[in-house]
Amino acid sequence: MINRDRIKAFLTLLPSMILIAVFVYGFIGNTFWLSLTDWGGVAALAENPVRNYAGLSNYKELFTGFLGGGFRQDLVNAVYYSVMLLLGAIGTGLIIAILLDNKPRGEAVFRTIFLYPMSLSFIVTGTIWRWMLAPQGGVNILPTYAGLDPLKFRWLSSTGAIFEFNWQNLLQIAFYILAAVLIIGGLMSIKQNPTRALRRFLLPGIAVGLAAWLFGDLLPKALFMEETHGFNLATLGIIMATIWQYSGYTMALYLAGFTGISQDLRDASMLDGATTAQYYRYIALPMLKPITISAVIILSHISLKMFDLIFAMTGPDNAETGHPALNMYLTTFRANDFAKGAAIAIILFLIAATFIIPYLISSYRQRRTR
Amino acid sequence: MAQVELLDICKRFGTTEVVHNANLSIGDNEFIVLVGPSGCGKSTILRMIAGLETISSGEIRINDRKVNEVMPKDRDVAMVFQNYALYPHMSVFENMAFSLKMAKLGKNEIRQKVDKAADILELTPYLHRKPAALSGGQRQRVAMGRAIVRSPSVFLFDEPLSNLDAQLRTQMRMELKKMHLKMKTTTIYVTHDQIEAMTLADRIVILKDGRVQQVGTPVEVYERPDNRFVASFIGNPPINMLEAVVHRTSDGDAISFCGLTFPVTLPDGCRDQDQVLAGIRPDSIKRDEALAALPEQWLIDGRVVVSEIVGSQSLLEFTMGEASVVAELEGRVAAAPGQTMKLGLNLENLLLFDPDTEQAIR
């Protein structure tokens, strides 16, 4: 009996399993294989193109090659972009959700207004914001309404950059980041288990950080020449537009969560002496941790895949506002460098996986313990 | 250590008034139970005392301080909610420590107080568990622990036992009573369960449709209900209400119902030939040996409809003329339906009500 049910279930699932195997995993595999070849160049579009196995040379070229500078800046852009979008969209959405959770007059109208940008496509958003951020219009002339001088900032074409670092020191920076992660993790868990936090996180973190600082010069250089990358100010406009579009979405997520918390809990916390701020800090937000995690994952994916908004706002090949996804498109379909394009795709895929895999593991564990 | 006073408080939601001019004075260390059917405004009154609802008019005073505008946390009250309202992401310890943490107490002091409360409530082994890993009774105790640690001057309970099963409810009821005897804190307790009200309260406040019907000790409201509603609400099985006519003649007072006339002593409030409602508690109906104590005129023949044995007592439904009456009899009565039984009505405890105003006639 069980077997028959199982066979039926298997047969029912088989078509989708085959489709997913071919069109998702098969294509990921194929892309990975292509990234290990030298497919590209003049004869790339021949009927039977020559594809030789080339090992990791495409990756090496992207990270350390003379011509990979553009990609490296794009990658740095994507990281800054993701971080700023996460902080901006989650922060703004959270603040709006808290304001609306306190039921101001016209709450329903505001909710719709804030959610509205979500319904626009990125091309529309991009076009609107391109106009708004034009050097002599929109945002820049806002101060003139208050009798002030117009702003001069070039939102989408500024060449300024902050938080710059030398790509040569990539390894040293990686160690610094590792040290920072360990120290932050230690500080976060120090309350629950001080000895464990100290031994497992704080001391190793400090050791790694010190070692990287003292002996950083001995580490191999990632590049043969100096190459600085940083947070390009021209991406600010794109970040603003994305936050505008997505804070309504995070607001909706949080608002749904807040509404789901029983009024009794709020009453109880008020009787316990918590202020409104403390209620959100100690009760509501910790209870909505799953929502925060979902928001982080969804938004980080959106920022890693971002393509159309940047395309609409600054065009595909504005070096200042580049993004690996755009770079992949240009490399693959404009330069016909299919192998390198595939390598960029795989890099993006791996970065996305670093966000999603821990999430999948933890949700799988939760389901098992439940 | 606190007195609580409600002076003419009203609560309106928009144009509907749900509490009408409630007055109540609660003494130090008193255990007051607000009881009434759902929608009678008892929880609203409690929430107004807690500060979770605004007061539309009137005044609430705690320890002679007007608290209408005082924030809940500054009223020195603690509340136990019907669904416990435990913080699900915090351990039992953190749940109980939360109010102390908000009050910025030192870590050692918090630990001491929580440990003490946990000890009283036998929660010590569970301090590190999350509420989801506790049974209903344990959660209930955590909710009480959260109230106790603050040592407030007033405890507020909003139907705290209604989510427990019957056995646990009886047990927790006793624990609550013991705790009140030990801690001697003014307690205001809301319930719809009259047994909880009768067993726990120093004084019961009976509410209906947002109006206070009667305030009194459990015995007072049982024996001398002010009106028909109180008489019917308090007491289980409920009181028998029979349409009756009173007679005041030179031969003495009498009352007739169900085609029978009984000599009784009538209160001054009724005149000859008045139509009244006669309330007879099921436990005022006697049988067998107990009949000897009653005058012969109070004995009747009842035709048994159905009888139920409830432990050492029996419930008997019988007809008397047209009316159907329920009796609570001592001992086990196994009577066949249709059988006639000799019963006696103890009319010393007879309650009379005006059928129009429903007020007690005294």
XYZ file of C-alpha atoms in Angstrom:
732
model
C 0.000 0.000 0.000
C 2.706 2.416 1.073
C 4.691 1.583 -2.020
C 1.799 2.273 -4.287
C 1.199 5.662 -2.649
C 4.862 6.414 -2.938
C 4.955 5.520 -6.587
C 1.955 7.726 -7.253
C 3.521 10.597 -5.353
C 6.778 10.125 -7.189
C 5.052 10.054 -10.585
C 3.111 13.192 -9.727
C 6.257 15.033 -8.772
C 8.372 13.625 -11.584
C 7.577 16.232 -14.285
C 8.450 19.161 -12.059
C 11.508 17.336 -10.781
C 12.718 16.813 -14.343
C 12.014 20.414 -15.309
C 13.818 21.775 -12.264
C 16.701 19.367 -12.746
C 17.174 20.467 -16.339
C 16.306 24.139 -16.281
C 17.658 25.104 -12.865
C 20.399 22.751 -11.795
C 21.326 21.631 -15.280
C 21.785 25.194 -16.434
C 23.716 26.144 -13.309
C 25.987 23.199 -14.028
C 26.313 24.176 -17.657
C 27.133 27.753 -16.733
C 29.755 26.543 -14.299
C 31.276 24.327 -16.986
C 31.307 27.229 -19.448
C 33.060 29.405 -16.865
C 35.901 26.900 -16.889
C 36.396 27.187 -20.687
C 37.814 29.813 -22.994
C 34.671 30.282 -25.069
C 34.801 33.789 -26.418
C 36.598 36.059 -28.758
C 36.238 36.387 -32.477
C 34.845 32.966 -33.281
C 32.546 32.779 -30.278
C 29.435 32.907 -32.429
C 30.612 30.308 -34.930
C 28.341 27.391 -35.600
C 30.624 25.073 -33.664
C 32.635 27.379 -31.422
C 35.919 26.212 -30.043
C 35.688 25.641 -26.310
C 38.788 24.537 -24.514
C 39.041 23.741 -20.854
C 40.820 26.618 -19.196
C 40.602 25.878 -15.493
C 39.984 28.802 -13.188
C 41.711 31.275 -15.449
C 38.540 33.318 -15.989
C 38.098 33.765 -12.248
C 41.764 34.573 -11.813
C 41.532 37.132 -14.543
C 38.443 38.747 -12.973
C 39.909 39.036 -9.487
C 43.561 39.696 -10.224
C 43.856 40.398 -13.930
C 44.895 43.669 -15.491
C 41.577 44.069 -17.310
C 39.339 42.988 -14.427
C 39.313 46.408 -12.752
C 35.847 47.213 -13.995
C 34.424 44.008 -12.653
C 36.151 44.542 -9.322
C 34.636 48.009 -8.955
C 31.240 46.541 -9.898
C 31.631 43.889 -7.231
C 32.534 46.524 -4.637
C 29.538 48.563 -5.788
C 27.288 45.543 -5.341
C 28.529 44.982 -1.806
C 28.061 48.606 -0.766
C 24.776 48.698 -2.623
C 23.486 45.615 -0.805
C 24.549 46.890 2.600
C 23.040 50.346 2.044
C 19.841 48.915 0.597
C 19.424 46.524 3.529
C 20.019 49.226 6.119
C 17.954 51.810 4.246
C 14.968 49.745 3.212
C 14.678 47.753 6.443
C 15.261 50.821 8.593
C 12.811 53.027 6.699
C 10.214 50.283 6.403
C 10.519 49.525 10.097
C 10.104 53.158 11.125
C 7.036 53.588 8.904
C 5.590 50.310 10.179
C 6.055 51.406 13.796
C 4.399 54.744 13.062
C 1.461 53.058 11.335
C 1.232 50.385 14.036
C 0.302 53.120 16.463
C -2.840 53.708 14.397
C -2.580 57.322 13.344
C -5.552 58.905 11.629
C -5.771 57.720 8.020
C -3.550 54.725 8.638
C -5.127 52.716 5.797
C -4.497 55.509 3.288
C -0.866 55.853 4.322
C -0.380 52.114 4.151
C -1.535 52.110 0.530
C 0.580 55.122 -0.329
C 3.727 53.592 1.122
C 3.113 50.253 -0.549
C 2.367 51.839 -3.900
C 5.968 52.102 -5.202
C 6.139 48.291 -5.011
C 3.636 48.055 -7.837
C 5.845 49.967 -10.270
C 8.331 48.225 -12.481
C 11.986 49.079 -12.067
C 12.040 50.706 -15.499
C 9.334 53.159 -14.425
C 10.980 53.802 -11.067
C 14.319 54.260 -12.779
C 12.958 56.722 -15.304
C 11.143 58.777 -12.670
C 14.193 58.952 -10.443
C 16.507 59.731 -13.348
C 14.420 62.840 -13.929
C 14.230 63.668 -10.259
C 17.973 63.351 -9.860
C 18.876 65.328 -12.958
C 21.733 67.756 -12.184
C 19.603 70.866 -12.573
C 16.157 69.608 -11.653
C 14.114 67.619 -9.194
C 15.870 66.985 -5.945
C 18.644 69.501 -6.595
C 16.293 72.457 -6.909
C 14.256 71.563 -3.795
C 16.239 73.987 -1.576
C 15.326 76.885 -3.873
C 11.743 76.620 -2.656
C 13.082 77.563 0.761
C 15.061 80.449 -0.703
C 18.358 78.549 -0.599
C 20.855 77.876 -3.368
C 20.180 74.784 -5.455
C 22.275 71.700 -4.761
C 25.131 71.000 -7.096
C 25.525 67.317 -6.378
C 25.552 65.090 -9.444
C 23.553 62.177 -8.114
C 24.140 59.776 -10.970
C 27.410 60.937 -12.445
C 29.531 62.058 -9.515
C 33.039 60.679 -9.699
C 33.675 60.969 -5.980
C 34.211 57.893 -3.851
C 34.481 57.283 -0.130
C 35.586 54.320 2.016
C 38.318 53.579 -0.504
C 40.751 50.715 -0.175
C 43.537 49.202 -2.224
C 42.583 45.969 -3.977
C 46.184 44.810 -3.545
C 45.471 44.355 0.151
C 42.483 42.116 -0.494
C 43.759 39.317 1.733
C 44.521 41.695 4.591
C 41.043 43.187 4.280
C 39.512 39.726 4.254
C 41.278 39.015 7.540
C 40.082 42.320 8.988
C 36.522 41.392 8.046
C 36.934 37.957 9.602
C 38.249 39.596 12.786
C 35.346 42.034 12.842
C 32.795 39.240 12.376
C 34.374 37.212 15.200
C 34.502 40.182 17.566
C 30.915 41.223 16.816
C 29.746 37.631 17.241
C 31.608 37.455 20.553
C 30.111 40.700 21.809
C 26.634 39.522 20.859
C 26.918 36.251 22.743
C 28.909 37.555 25.708
C 25.775 37.925 27.823
C 24.712 34.299 27.520
C 28.045 32.581 27.936
C 31.018 34.842 28.677
C 33.746 32.183 28.714
C 32.625 30.626 25.478
C 32.273 34.031 23.825
C 35.752 34.986 24.952
C 37.438 31.757 23.899
C 35.637 31.050 20.683
C 35.084 34.539 19.330
C 36.714 37.480 21.063
C 40.266 36.216 21.527
C 40.571 34.638 18.042
C 39.012 37.761 16.563
C 41.503 40.049 18.271
C 44.364 37.721 17.342
C 43.376 37.625 13.666
C 42.892 41.381 13.583
C 46.255 42.066 15.241
C 48.066 39.611 13.015
C 46.515 41.122 9.900
C 47.518 44.573 11.093
C 51.100 43.637 12.017
C 51.959 41.189 9.268
C 49.583 42.409 6.566
C 52.520 43.551 4.468
C 53.865 40.015 4.287
C 50.668 38.703 2.719
C 50.785 38.179 -1.056
C 49.403 41.079 -3.050
C 46.220 40.422 -4.996
C 47.371 42.632 -7.844
C 50.688 43.673 -9.306
C 49.665 47.329 -9.283
C 47.821 49.618 -6.926
C 44.093 49.794 -7.643
C 41.703 51.660 -5.380
C 38.032 50.890 -5.121
C 35.443 52.455 -2.903
C 31.872 53.469 -2.425
C 31.051 55.491 -5.541
C 28.876 58.452 -4.653
C 27.128 58.122 -8.004
C 25.421 54.985 -6.719
C 23.662 57.055 -4.035
C 20.883 57.961 -6.465
C 20.304 54.318 -7.349
C 20.307 53.342 -3.693
C 17.747 56.056 -2.937
C 15.474 54.867 -5.722
C 15.663 51.251 -4.560
C 14.999 52.195 -0.942
C 12.028 54.264 -2.100
C 10.674 51.280 -3.977
C 11.281 48.650 -1.312
C 10.713 50.325 2.037
C 6.979 49.999 1.434
C 7.501 46.290 1.037
C 9.445 45.906 4.286
C 6.850 48.145 5.917
C 4.125 45.720 4.824
C 6.136 42.758 6.158
C 6.704 44.379 9.538
C 3.208 45.808 9.773
C 1.724 42.369 9.201
C 4.005 41.049 11.911
C 3.132 43.822 14.368
C -0.565 43.333 13.749
C -0.132 39.637 14.470
C 1.217 40.323 17.966
C -1.559 40.057 20.509
C -2.685 43.332 22.062
C -2.377 41.587 25.420
C 1.390 41.388 25.001
C 1.534 45.096 24.426
C -0.704 45.723 27.420
C 1.413 43.400 29.527
C 4.589 45.189 28.520
C 3.019 48.546 29.326
C 2.079 47.286 32.782
C 5.598 45.932 33.132
C 6.808 49.460 32.675
C 8.041 49.377 29.082
C 7.767 52.556 27.043
C 6.606 52.347 23.433
C 10.220 52.331 22.281
C 11.095 49.588 24.753
C 8.085 47.566 23.645
C 9.424 47.512 20.090
C 13.013 47.027 21.195
C 12.461 44.166 23.638
C 9.155 42.560 22.648
C 7.980 43.235 19.115
C 11.249 43.198 17.163
C 12.724 40.078 18.753
C 9.422 38.335 18.061
C 9.638 39.377 14.414
C 13.146 38.019 13.903
C 11.912 35.606 11.191
C 10.476 38.571 9.299
C 13.747 40.464 9.552
C 15.613 37.422 8.260
C 13.218 37.037 5.311
C 13.535 40.724 4.513
C 17.329 40.515 4.571
C 17.325 37.527 2.244
C 14.801 38.918 -0.193
C 16.420 42.341 -0.346
C 19.938 41.002 -0.646
C 18.826 38.902 -3.579
C 17.177 41.872 -5.190
C 20.314 43.936 -4.762
C 22.528 41.182 -6.147
C 20.312 40.714 -9.179
C 19.731 44.422 -9.750
C 19.793 45.167 -13.434
C 16.844 47.043 -14.906
C 16.788 49.907 -12.406
C 20.451 50.739 -13.046
C 19.931 50.243 -16.774
C 17.054 52.739 -16.710
C 18.794 55.271 -14.498
C 22.332 55.430 -15.816
C 22.492 53.136 -18.813
C 24.299 49.831 -19.056
C 27.880 51.017 -19.181
C 28.271 53.864 -16.763
C 31.457 52.823 -14.986
C 30.591 54.670 -11.782
C 27.341 52.859 -11.180
C 28.231 49.475 -12.621
C 26.941 46.250 -11.175
C 28.154 42.674 -11.748
C 24.793 41.747 -13.270
C 25.117 44.479 -15.876
C 28.752 43.587 -16.366
C 27.760 39.981 -16.960
C 25.271 41.048 -19.602
C 27.782 43.275 -21.346
C 30.594 40.724 -21.155
C 28.443 37.909 -22.441
C 26.216 39.454 -25.049
C 28.087 42.585 -26.151
C 31.644 41.352 -25.948
C 30.656 37.760 -26.739
C 33.002 36.641 -23.993
C 30.749 33.820 -22.926
C 33.167 32.064 -20.608
C 33.981 35.175 -18.597
C 30.301 36.119 -18.460
C 29.553 32.675 -17.080
C 32.263 33.149 -14.470
C 30.660 36.414 -13.333
C 27.293 34.653 -13.169
C 28.764 31.909 -11.016
C 30.381 34.457 -8.694
C 27.004 36.177 -8.226
C 25.402 32.804 -7.689
C 27.887 31.947 -4.954
C 27.427 35.293 -3.197
C 23.664 34.771 -3.251
C 24.164 31.266 -1.900
C 26.104 32.601 1.087
C 22.920 34.416 2.088
C 20.400 31.703 1.345
C 22.164 28.531 2.498
C 22.511 29.453 6.199
C 18.833 30.454 6.106
C 17.777 27.152 4.567
C 19.844 25.188 7.060
C 18.414 27.022 10.051
C 14.822 26.767 8.856
C 15.329 23.075 8.123
C 16.685 22.540 11.638
C 13.789 24.424 13.172
C 11.326 22.285 11.299
C 13.020 19.144 12.556
C 13.073 20.170 16.198
C 9.455 21.270 16.110
C -1.549 47.615 50.775
C -3.958 49.722 48.860
C -7.466 50.972 48.615
C -9.072 51.315 45.232
C -12.049 53.532 44.647
C -14.235 53.848 41.589
C -16.345 56.976 41.613
C -19.102 57.168 39.005
C -16.942 55.745 36.248
C -18.376 55.424 32.760
C -16.888 53.980 29.627
C -18.147 54.895 26.210
C -16.972 53.497 22.902
C -18.238 56.091 20.469
C -21.882 56.532 21.354
C -22.387 53.207 23.110
C -21.896 53.302 26.820
C -20.616 49.981 28.135
C -20.089 50.892 31.775
C -22.645 53.109 33.473
C -21.738 55.024 36.607
C -19.974 52.247 38.426
C -19.195 52.965 42.069
C -17.076 50.705 44.160
C -14.867 51.070 47.158
C -12.288 48.352 47.676
C -10.570 48.098 50.999
C -7.007 47.262 51.876
C -6.067 43.587 51.308
C -9.535 42.815 50.075
C -10.181 40.123 47.467
C -12.882 41.514 45.205
C -14.387 39.482 42.403
C -16.190 41.119 39.513
C -18.582 38.603 38.074
C -21.205 38.704 35.359
C -22.121 37.265 31.990
C -19.974 38.114 28.977
C -20.371 41.668 27.787
C -21.281 42.977 31.215
C -18.284 45.317 31.323
C -16.286 43.537 33.996
C -13.095 43.289 31.949
C -13.495 46.879 30.814
C -13.626 48.021 34.433
C -10.521 46.002 35.202
C -8.699 47.452 32.219
C -9.682 50.945 33.298
C -8.205 50.276 36.723
C -5.046 48.978 35.047
C -4.889 52.029 32.830
C -5.229 50.101 29.589
C -8.536 51.801 28.766
C -9.264 55.470 29.169
C -12.025 56.490 31.547
C -14.826 58.377 29.782
C -16.026 60.028 32.963
C -15.710 59.548 36.664
C -12.664 58.980 38.756
C -10.474 56.065 39.802
C -8.444 56.503 42.959
C -5.729 54.169 44.147
C -4.549 54.948 47.676
C -6.393 58.254 47.568
C -4.503 59.321 44.482
C -6.514 60.082 41.366
C -5.032 57.890 38.645
C -7.236 58.712 35.643
C -4.283 60.147 33.724
C -1.532 58.053 35.310
C 0.327 55.655 33.007
C -0.296 51.941 33.679
C 3.264 51.362 34.843
C 3.010 54.146 37.406
C -0.188 52.883 39.009
C 1.625 50.178 40.947
C -0.705 47.461 39.695
C 0.114 44.104 38.126
C -2.208 42.168 35.890
C -2.577 38.519 34.940
C -4.180 38.078 31.538
C -6.606 35.421 30.435
C -4.221 34.068 27.802
C -1.257 34.790 30.122
C 0.366 37.165 27.592
C 3.819 35.703 28.176
C 6.586 36.982 25.941
C 7.144 33.945 23.702
C 10.767 34.709 22.821
C 11.877 35.049 26.436
C 12.633 32.334 28.956
C 10.561 32.012 32.109
C 13.263 33.900 33.969
C 13.333 36.726 31.450
C 9.548 36.921 31.437
C 9.476 37.361 35.168
C 12.473 39.691 35.197
C 11.211 41.987 32.442
C 9.381 44.475 34.633
C 12.316 44.637 37.033
C 14.677 45.197 34.134
C 12.465 48.028 32.906
C 12.579 49.472 36.421
C 16.400 49.416 36.102
C 17.030 47.182 39.099
C 20.454 45.660 39.627
C 21.177 42.204 38.248
C 21.569 40.578 41.640
C 18.406 42.130 42.955
C 16.488 40.918 39.894
C 17.852 37.408 40.324
C 16.927 37.372 43.998
C 13.374 38.526 43.421
C 12.758 36.191 40.504
C 14.234 33.237 42.370
C 12.012 33.957 45.338
C 8.871 34.184 43.224
C 9.865 31.064 41.285
C 10.326 29.268 44.560
C 6.850 30.237 45.800
C 5.305 29.133 42.527
C 7.462 26.015 42.150
C 8.849 27.256 38.861
C 12.542 26.953 39.708
C 13.192 23.926 37.433
C 11.649 25.731 34.470
C 13.385 29.099 34.664
C 15.337 28.498 31.459
C 12.443 27.167 29.405
C 10.511 29.162 26.893
C 6.737 29.482 27.457
C 6.051 27.194 24.482
C 7.703 24.333 26.383
C 5.422 24.699 29.418
C 2.030 23.210 30.232
C -1.039 25.420 30.654
C -0.819 25.375 34.427
C 2.875 26.242 34.373
C 2.284 29.131 32.008
C -0.417 30.348 34.311
C 2.026 30.280 37.192
C 4.619 32.180 35.167
C 1.999 34.831 34.491
C 1.369 35.053 38.222
C 5.088 35.108 38.919
C 5.471 38.032 36.568
C 2.898 39.883 38.643
C 4.329 38.845 42.008
C 7.954 39.881 41.428
C 6.991 43.521 41.277
C 5.232 43.342 44.649
C 2.525 45.704 43.426
C -0.102 47.208 45.686
C -2.951 45.836 43.580
C -3.248 42.555 41.671
C -5.607 42.454 38.737
C -6.730 39.121 37.358
C -8.634 38.880 34.091
C -10.247 35.426 33.997
C -6.903 33.801 34.763
C -8.222 30.271 35.126
C -10.553 30.043 32.185
C -7.981 28.435 29.878
C -7.272 25.563 32.266
C -9.029 22.231 32.437
C -11.563 21.699 35.203
C -9.318 19.814 37.604
C -6.412 22.193 37.307
C -8.767 25.117 37.653
C -9.976 23.913 41.055
C -6.401 23.356 42.152
C -5.185 26.755 40.951
C -8.196 28.391 42.587
C -7.066 27.083 45.930
C -3.477 28.136 45.257
C -4.706 31.618 44.466
C -6.663 31.791 47.681
C -3.669 30.579 49.685
C -1.436 33.070 47.967
C -3.776 35.900 48.783
C -3.909 34.838 52.407
C -0.103 34.815 52.491
C 0.641 37.987 50.543
C -2.349 40.049 51.645
C -2.402 42.233 48.563
C -5.525 43.974 47.367
C -6.838 41.842 44.540
C -9.427 42.507 41.874
C -10.437 39.420 40.011
C -12.687 39.163 36.976
C -14.513 35.971 36.113
C -17.729 34.757 34.594
C -17.605 31.644 36.720
C -19.773 32.098 39.804
C -18.086 29.253 41.631
C -14.744 31.048 41.385
C -16.478 34.168 42.579
C -18.134 32.466 45.530
C -15.021 30.615 46.670
C -12.404 33.318 46.225
C -14.082 36.568 47.056
C -14.207 38.563 50.222
C -16.852 40.558 48.398
C -18.502 39.913 45.057
C -19.518 42.593 42.594
C -22.208 41.360 40.245
C -22.484 43.209 36.971
C -24.986 43.149 34.169
C -25.022 45.317 31.053
C -22.428 47.649 32.504
C -24.304 48.283 35.740
C -23.390 47.109 39.214
C -26.252 44.911 40.396
C -25.082 44.146 43.897
C -21.966 44.249 46.036
C -21.697 41.944 48.989
C -20.062 38.960 50.598
C -20.663 35.611 48.896
C -23.180 34.668 51.595
C -25.019 37.972 51.278
C -25.436 37.793 47.543
C -26.544 34.171 47.815
C -29.004 34.600 50.629
C -30.174 38.160 50.091
C -29.941 38.937 46.366
C -31.049 42.475 45.535
C -32.820 41.504 42.371
C -33.926 38.673 40.188
C -30.769 38.740 38.052
C -28.455 38.306 41.022
C -30.648 35.542 42.412
C -30.560 33.667 39.118
C -26.889 34.302 38.366
C -25.532 33.184 41.722
C -26.199 29.611 42.715
C -25.813 26.368 40.854
C -28.174 24.751 39.949
C -30.007 28.029 39.416
C -32.810 29.218 41.641
C -36.399 28.150 40.831
C -38.572 31.147 39.948
C -42.308 30.561 40.309
C -45.153 32.945 39.606
C -47.026 33.444 42.863
C -49.695 35.509 44.613
C -49.364 36.699 48.203
C -52.196 36.829 50.709
C -52.260 39.008 53.793
C -55.371 38.280 55.806
C -56.322 38.352 59.429
C -55.512 34.616 59.534
C -51.902 35.403 58.754
C -49.678 35.641 55.670
C -49.627 33.080 52.928
C -48.318 32.622 49.417
C -49.765 30.499 46.680
C -48.072 29.081 43.632
C -48.596 26.027 41.467
C -52.133 25.745 42.779
C -50.982 25.294 46.379
C -51.094 27.751 49.270
C -48.394 27.886 51.937
C -48.489 29.849 55.170
C -45.344 31.982 55.394
C -44.068 35.153 57.002
C -44.103 37.799 54.294
C -41.817 40.795 54.215
C -43.346 44.218 54.843
C -42.894 45.200 51.213
C -45.846 43.231 49.836
C -49.592 43.822 49.954
C -52.506 41.427 49.739
C -53.072 39.844 46.300
C -49.760 41.118 44.871
C -48.391 39.152 41.957
C -44.799 38.208 42.791
C -42.008 35.887 41.713
C -41.160 33.353 44.364
C -37.528 32.240 44.358
C -36.782 28.881 45.920
C -33.167 27.708 45.990
C -32.766 24.041 44.976
C -31.064 23.367 48.315
C -34.159 24.650 50.186
C -36.030 21.592 49.041
C -35.790 18.645 51.459
C -36.728 14.987 51.632
C -36.994 12.080 54.045
C -35.677 12.767 57.556
C -35.206 16.462 56.870
C -38.978 16.756 56.410
C -39.560 16.398 60.126
C -37.997 19.811 60.729
C -40.502 21.537 58.420
C -44.137 22.499 59.204
C -46.618 20.088 57.681
C -48.133 22.750 55.381
C -44.801 23.076 53.547
C -44.803 19.440 52.429
C -45.733 18.651 48.847
C -45.972 15.766 46.429
C -43.566 16.061 43.504
C -43.832 14.050 40.309
C -40.289 13.074 39.299
C -39.184 14.078 35.804
C -35.560 13.014 36.056
C -32.981 12.463 38.775
C -29.195 12.636 38.639
C -26.742 11.485 41.261
C -23.843 13.904 41.736
C -21.515 12.263 44.210
C -23.036 12.575 47.659
C -25.896 14.716 46.406
C -28.654 14.296 43.877
C -30.318 16.672 41.493
C -33.992 16.035 41.049
C -36.267 17.667 38.551
C -39.907 17.346 39.427
C -43.222 18.938 38.539
C -45.409 20.726 40.996
C -48.716 21.559 39.374
C -47.705 23.100 36.037
C -44.254 24.216 37.093
C -41.020 22.334 36.757
C -38.729 22.654 39.774
C -35.148 21.532 40.426
C -34.112 20.293 43.837
C -30.659 19.590 45.237
C -31.116 16.780 47.725
C -28.744 15.253 50.251
C -27.857 11.630 49.654
C -28.355 9.497 46.590
C -31.883 9.554 45.250
C -32.730 6.927 42.689
C -36.241 7.842 41.640
C -38.000 6.546 38.565
C -39.534 9.125 36.230
C -43.252 9.501 36.877
C -42.933 8.414 40.466
C -44.426 10.655 43.146
C -42.159 11.776 45.956
C -42.788 13.404 49.310
C -40.774 16.648 49.408
C -40.680 19.676 51.643
C -40.072 23.320 50.777
C -38.096 25.282 53.341
C -39.910 28.577 52.837
C -37.913 30.367 55.522
C -35.439 31.075 52.769
C -38.116 32.180 50.319
C -37.076 35.089 48.110
C -39.695 37.390 46.615
C -39.268 39.598 43.590
C -41.438 42.182 41.922
C -42.246 40.751 38.474
C -42.102 44.210 36.833
C -39.085 45.871 38.436
C -37.400 42.522 39.225
C -36.215 44.033 42.507
C -36.285 42.005 45.696
C -39.288 42.587 47.953
C -38.142 42.975 51.550
